[in-house]
Rosetta silent file (secondary structure, phi, psi, omega in degrees, C-alpha in Angstrom):
SEQUENCE: MSIETNTPDLLELELGIPRFILWFVMLPVLPITLIGLANLIGGEFLTALVLLVGLNGAFIAGYIALSERTRLRLDAGTGLASITRTSRLGTRRRDYPLEALDSAELDRSHTAREDRSTSKVVLVFRDTRPATRVTLSRWSVSGDGPALVANDINAWLRRHFGDEATAPGRHLSD
SCORE:     score description
SCORE:     0.000 S_00000001
   1 L     0.000  123.815  162.719  -88.386   73.416   42.277 S_00000001
   2 E  -167.943  144.524 -173.473  -86.710   72.847   39.212 S_00000001
   3 E   -60.959  132.732  147.903  -84.364   74.461   36.344 S_00000001
   4 E  -122.745    0.198 -178.132  -86.153   74.209   32.999 S_00000001
   5 E   150.527  136.233  178.364  -83.307   76.499   31.936 S_00000001
   6 E  -146.981  132.064  176.030  -80.198   78.667   32.175 S_00000001
   7 E  -142.437 -175.444 -167.692  -78.254   80.684   29.789 S_00000001
   8 L   -87.788   -0.650 -162.739  -77.098   83.625   29.815 S_00000001
   9 L  -139.230   42.640  171.730  -80.060   85.055   28.023 S_00000001
  10 E   168.844  166.905 -175.375  -83.201   83.109   30.281 S_00000001
  11 E  -169.358  122.430  131.649  -83.632   81.653   33.463 S_00000001
  12 E  -124.640  138.529  152.282  -86.879   79.331   34.013 S_00000001
  13 E  -129.100  179.505 -168.309  -87.957   77.574   36.579 S_00000001
  14 E  -148.958  142.858  177.675  -90.756   76.040   37.801 S_00000001
  15 E  -129.778  121.203  167.856  -91.932   75.513   41.997 S_00000001
  16 L   173.492  167.238 -173.731  -94.485   73.429   43.469 S_00000001
  17 L   -73.985  141.818 -163.973  -95.006   70.276   45.120 S_00000001
  18 L   -66.396  160.017 -151.155  -94.355   66.805   43.216 S_00000001
  19 H   -84.723  -47.916 -163.227  -97.103   65.539   42.191 S_00000001
  20 H   -83.003   38.859  120.481  -97.380   62.381   43.965 S_00000001
  21 H   -42.761  -84.887  171.087  -97.637   64.126   47.330 S_00000001
  22 H   -12.632  -37.777  165.431 -100.656   65.460   45.623 S_00000001
  23 L  -103.242   21.928 -175.694 -101.870   62.256   45.134 S_00000001
  24 L   -83.658  -39.939 -161.125 -100.987   61.028   48.879 S_00000001
  25 L  -105.979   12.205 -178.663 -103.848   63.868   49.726 S_00000001
  26 L  -100.803  -45.175 -176.773 -106.083   62.791   47.009 S_00000001
  27 L   -84.558   25.585  158.290 -106.231   59.132   48.666 S_00000001
  28 L   -85.811  -22.828 -174.958 -108.097   59.296   51.329 S_00000001
  29 H   -53.306  -32.397 -148.769 -111.072   60.592   48.961 S_00000001
  30 H  -108.819  -47.160  123.079 -111.956   57.683   47.678 S_00000001
  31 H   -23.123  -15.766  159.039 -112.992   55.497   51.104 S_00000001
  32 H   -77.520  -94.010 -157.680 -114.904   58.638   52.216 S_00000001
  33 H   -26.072  -72.968  171.738 -116.616   58.578   49.468 S_00000001
  34 H   -52.788  -27.875  167.001 -117.607   54.905   49.109 S_00000001
  35 H   -66.286  -45.039  165.988 -118.830   55.250   53.040 S_00000001
  36 H   -53.389  -24.363 -157.533 -120.661   58.519   52.363 S_00000001
  37 H  -100.909   -1.043  143.045 -122.736   56.512   49.531 S_00000001
  38 H   -49.842  -87.158  170.804 -123.133   53.736   52.244 S_00000001
  39 H   -23.093  -77.071 -164.149 -124.420   55.997   54.575 S_00000001
  40 H   -49.362  -43.090  176.047 -126.626   57.691   52.261 S_00000001
  41 H   -69.697  -16.727 -172.271 -128.414   54.142   50.658 S_00000001
  42 L  -102.994   43.541 -173.497 -128.874   52.643   54.165 S_00000001
  43 L     7.747   77.345  133.264 -130.186   56.319   54.832 S_00000001
  44 L  -116.327  116.419  134.691 -128.228   58.580   57.402 S_00000001
  45 H   -38.337  -78.367 -136.581 -128.364   61.967   55.290 S_00000001
  46 H   -66.890  -81.912  156.054 -126.802   63.693   57.688 S_00000001
  47 H    11.266  -87.086 -174.484 -123.811   61.390   58.333 S_00000001
  48 H   -40.189  -38.914 -154.390 -123.739   60.905   54.041 S_00000001
  49 H   -68.047  -52.050 -140.964 -124.255   64.366   53.679 S_00000001
  50 H   -76.398  -54.831  170.838 -121.296   65.717   56.483 S_00000001
  51 H   -25.036 -103.610 -158.857 -118.453   62.352   54.486 S_00000001
  52 H   -26.341  -68.662  159.835 -119.731   63.486   51.097 S_00000001
  53 H   -54.647  -59.788  156.135 -119.242   67.171   51.588 S_00000001
  54 H   -49.764  -30.636 -152.497 -117.704   68.145   54.525 S_00000001
  55 H  -134.128   -2.459  133.611 -114.267   65.758   54.511 S_00000001
  56 H   -10.353  -86.562  162.206 -114.761   65.677   50.825 S_00000001
  57 H   -56.646   -1.854 -175.156 -114.443   69.110   50.611 S_00000001
  58 H  -101.959  -63.231 -109.551 -111.605   69.489   52.973 S_00000001
  59 H   -92.646  -68.004  176.089 -109.854   66.983   50.931 S_00000001
  60 L   -45.829  -31.161 -159.836 -110.334   68.576   47.232 S_00000001
  61 H   -93.324  -15.327 -173.153 -109.822   72.478   48.748 S_00000001
  62 H  -112.566   32.201  145.901 -106.469   71.414   50.039 S_00000001
  63 H  -104.641  -56.358 -157.970 -105.026   69.422   46.831 S_00000001
  64 H   -64.118    7.695 -176.593 -106.766   72.627   44.785 S_00000001
  65 L  -118.150   10.237  170.349 -104.521   75.271   46.918 S_00000001
  66 L   -88.582  -33.567 -125.872 -101.532   72.398   47.299 S_00000001
  67 L   -89.543   -5.138  164.840 -101.877   71.700   43.347 S_00000001
  68 L   -93.108  162.283 -162.640 -100.249   75.408   42.227 S_00000001
  69 E  -107.035  130.460 -178.042  -97.591   75.801   40.360 S_00000001
  70 E   -93.838  122.623  170.183  -95.119   78.618   39.831 S_00000001
  71 E   -93.297  126.006  101.211  -93.356   79.920   36.553 S_00000001
  72 E   -88.967  148.052 -172.555  -90.709   81.694   36.767 S_00000001
  73 E  -142.939  111.755  158.917  -89.048   83.050   33.912 S_00000001
  74 E  -145.557  139.883 -126.445  -86.238   85.424   33.322 S_00000001
  75 E  -109.910  142.309  174.683  -85.742   86.618   29.858 S_00000001
  76 L   -76.356  -25.836 -174.541  -83.014   89.329   29.051 S_00000001
  77 L   -32.749  -82.600 -170.840  -84.544   88.917   25.367 S_00000001
  78 L   -91.692   26.933  172.312  -87.907   91.065   26.309 S_00000001
  79 L    39.546   60.811  117.213  -86.495   92.576   29.519 S_00000001
  80 E  -108.906  150.135  152.880  -89.040   90.736   31.806 S_00000001
  81 E   -88.091  122.489  129.407  -90.037   88.598   35.044 S_00000001
  82 E  -103.246  147.170 -137.186  -92.525   86.741   34.567 S_00000001
  83 E  -128.796  132.437 -170.060  -93.817   85.193   37.033 S_00000001
  84 E  -121.848  119.114 -170.566  -96.503   82.880   35.816 S_00000001
  85 E  -106.055  139.464  174.891  -98.943   80.892   39.146 S_00000001
  86 E  -153.359  125.547  136.277 -101.327   78.011   37.539 S_00000001
  87 E  -143.402 -168.284 -157.080 -103.866   76.079   39.244 S_00000001
  88 L   -48.931  -21.075 -165.404 -107.093   73.799   39.107 S_00000001
  89 L  -111.727   41.077  159.355 -109.164   76.725   39.490 S_00000001
  90 E   129.018 -149.874 -160.338 -106.782   78.766   36.205 S_00000001
  91 E  -143.964  143.839 -144.663 -103.811   80.688   35.361 S_00000001
  92 E  -150.025  150.217 -144.868 -102.730   83.891   36.355 S_00000001
  93 E  -167.853  123.341  152.298  -99.223   85.650   34.764 S_00000001
  94 L  -163.612  141.021 -177.810  -97.850   88.951   35.583 S_00000001
  95 L   -70.867  146.551  166.898  -94.779   90.932   34.559 S_00000001
  96 E  -156.845  146.620  173.279  -92.528   92.846   35.901 S_00000001
  97 L   -20.853  131.618  177.479  -89.228   94.841   34.601 S_00000001
  98 L   -64.477  -76.089 -175.345  -86.128   92.764   34.413 S_00000001
  99 L   -61.237   42.004 -151.345  -83.851   95.606   35.276 S_00000001
 100 L  -169.402  -23.313  162.921  -85.888   96.559   37.758 S_00000001
 101 L   -93.288  106.627 -157.747  -85.545   93.118   39.944 S_00000001
 102 L   -62.473  -43.821 -150.100  -82.860   94.010   42.842 S_00000001
 103 L   172.031  141.872  170.441  -82.540   89.990   44.161 S_00000001
 104 E  -104.148  138.647  121.961  -84.414   86.543   45.270 S_00000001
 105 E   -89.782  169.549 -178.170  -84.170   86.379   49.335 S_00000001
 106 E   -78.164  119.123  164.400  -84.709   83.830   51.636 S_00000001
 107 L  -111.824 -170.709 -161.595  -87.838   84.890   53.927 S_00000001
 108 L  -134.719  118.419  141.829  -87.738   82.883   57.213 S_00000001
 109 E  -130.033  147.881  176.000  -90.048   81.511   59.556 S_00000001
 110 E   -74.941  169.613 -174.914  -89.166   79.898   63.020 S_00000001
 111 L   -99.761 -141.492 -165.634  -91.416   76.471   64.088 S_00000001
 112 L   -89.902  -47.393 -151.313  -91.878   76.140   68.012 S_00000001
 113 L   -88.034  107.106  155.986  -88.486   74.263   67.812 S_00000001
 114 L    -2.011  -76.124  178.236  -85.646   77.186   67.673 S_00000001
 115 L   -56.111   -7.563  171.516  -83.560   74.843   65.296 S_00000001
 116 L  -137.406  112.887 -177.337  -85.988   74.168   62.580 S_00000001
 117 E  -108.911  125.408  176.922  -86.877   76.373   60.456 S_00000001
 118 E  -128.268  171.456 -155.128  -88.647   77.419   56.828 S_00000001
 119 L  -137.739  146.559 -167.783  -88.397   79.278   54.045 S_00000001
 120 L  -130.720  156.286  168.100  -89.917   80.417   51.181 S_00000001
 121 E   -78.171  153.399  160.802  -87.889   82.564   47.975 S_00000001
 122 E  -156.939  116.465 -171.445  -89.114   86.046   47.467 S_00000001
 123 E   -69.991  145.169 -169.717  -87.907   88.145   44.548 S_00000001
 124 E  -108.548   76.106 -171.787  -87.043   91.934   45.565 S_00000001
 125 E   -88.860  110.954 -156.816  -87.822   94.138   43.285 S_00000001
 126 L   -95.119   18.995 -178.618  -86.160   98.308   43.669 S_00000001
 127 L   -78.057  -42.512  176.883  -88.057   99.908   41.423 S_00000001
 128 L   -77.074  168.440  174.305  -90.993  101.351   44.089 S_00000001
 129 L  -140.438  131.167   -9.919  -89.940  102.437   47.774 S_00000001
 130 L   -78.826  161.801  174.901  -90.123  100.480   49.752 S_00000001
 131 L   -10.036  121.961  140.172  -88.986   97.667   47.889 S_00000001
 132 E   -88.418  146.692 -140.997  -91.669   95.600   46.190 S_00000001
 133 E  -146.314  113.080  179.315  -91.417   91.843   47.520 S_00000001
 134 E  -116.725  130.022  164.545  -92.970   88.961   45.263 S_00000001
 135 E   -92.727  125.156  162.180  -93.148   86.076   47.070 S_00000001
 136 L   -17.519  -79.213  176.345  -92.715   82.352   44.381 S_00000001
 137 L  -135.713 -176.610 -144.030  -95.238   80.327   46.756 S_00000001
 138 L   -96.438  -17.622 -174.186  -97.689   80.517   48.802 S_00000001
 139 L  -111.128  119.885  162.667  -95.987   77.820   50.881 S_00000001
 140 L   -40.525 -176.152 -179.407  -92.569   77.244   53.236 S_00000001
 141 L  -172.163  156.475  158.181  -90.428   73.787   52.673 S_00000001
 142 L   -99.465  140.397  160.862  -87.742   72.797   55.397 S_00000001
 143 L   110.092 -130.643 -172.280  -84.319   72.184   53.649 S_00000001
 144 L  -128.805   -2.701  153.567  -82.003   73.945   51.702 S_00000001
 145 H    -8.519 -118.877 -179.162  -84.228   73.608   48.566 S_00000001
 146 H   -24.426  -43.452  150.198  -85.311   77.393   48.380 S_00000001
 147 H   -27.474  -62.589 -165.263  -81.426   78.590   49.251 S_00000001
 148 H   -52.319  -27.185 -174.871  -80.674   76.872   45.874 S_00000001
 149 H   -99.155  -20.928  110.063  -83.231   78.639   44.177 S_00000001
 150 H    18.426  -81.517 -168.317  -82.472   81.646   45.584 S_00000001
 151 L   -84.126   19.947  175.492  -78.671   81.432   44.884 S_00000001
 152 L  -113.587  -31.433 -141.798  -79.032   80.183   40.746 S_00000001
 153 H   -68.437  -45.125 -156.818  -82.144   83.464   40.401 S_00000001
 154 H   -65.050  -45.788  161.949  -79.294   85.463   42.394 S_00000001
 155 H   -28.049  -47.203 -167.985  -76.393   83.789   40.097 S_00000001
 156 H   -85.047  -28.188  157.580  -78.356   84.187   36.759 S_00000001
 157 H  -108.483  -14.554  124.038  -78.497   87.910   37.276 S_00000001
 158 H   -38.179  -41.678  169.162  -74.296   88.508   38.196 S_00000001
 159 H   -49.715  -54.048 -170.951  -74.397   86.608   34.866 S_00000001
 160 H   -76.529  -60.282 -179.067  -77.027   88.865   33.130 S_00000001
 161 H   -96.454   30.747  148.714  -75.982   91.993   34.844 S_00000001
 162 L    90.509 -141.992 -176.234  -72.366   92.235   34.883 S_00000001
 163 L   -62.021  -39.956 -162.854  -70.220   94.743   36.510 S_00000001
 164 L   -71.122   36.769 -157.481  -73.733   96.764   37.286 S_00000001
 165 L  -143.859  -15.240 -166.193  -74.585   93.967   39.763 S_00000001
 166 L  -116.032    3.221 -157.762  -71.608   95.353   42.322 S_00000001
 167 L   -75.194  170.194  157.835  -73.196   99.092   41.365 S_00000001
 168 L   -63.705  147.458  150.672  -75.086  101.352   44.538 S_00000001
 169 L    72.324   -9.975  165.997  -78.640  100.575   44.902 S_00000001
 170 L  -109.113  147.592  160.943  -78.349   97.158   43.423 S_00000001
 171 L  -136.110  120.572  140.260  -77.483   94.372   46.211 S_00000001
 172 L   -94.488  161.090 -163.573  -77.741   91.200   45.750 S_00000001
 173 L  -123.697  116.911  110.031  -78.553   88.784   48.982 S_00000001
 174 L   -18.090    0.000    0.000  -78.229   85.512   48.779 S_00000001
């Protein structure tokens, strides 16, 4: 999670799993491929098929799922809140009216141990009833990263909208 630009007219941030973690996900692919090829050469077709297609397929599917990066752009000049999701399968972009963006909140989930929770950032748009809630990432993380991102978004909204942020119907919650 990193903030690219934070000016009074533009907030750009990117959320994604660090690249070095993605490399660790792909690390087992090479040895599994070599073992699978050795089994194929040795005549163990079914074992080679399980290794080459099954296990490598699972690692590659995990890599594709985890490689998704989300870019949020709050642009006062265009009046748009743009969410661009980029993965190995392509790019998707959704634009929302910036004036409809009410706040950024945390969606918390608790694990079996109550002292550990994970969270992800959710944008709340007030132009629909019930409010439209857009999750910025598909995964939840522990730590204070999501809270810091939500606080940065809410602080930018307060600066941008000024006194409107305290007007009825406009609730900015951290």
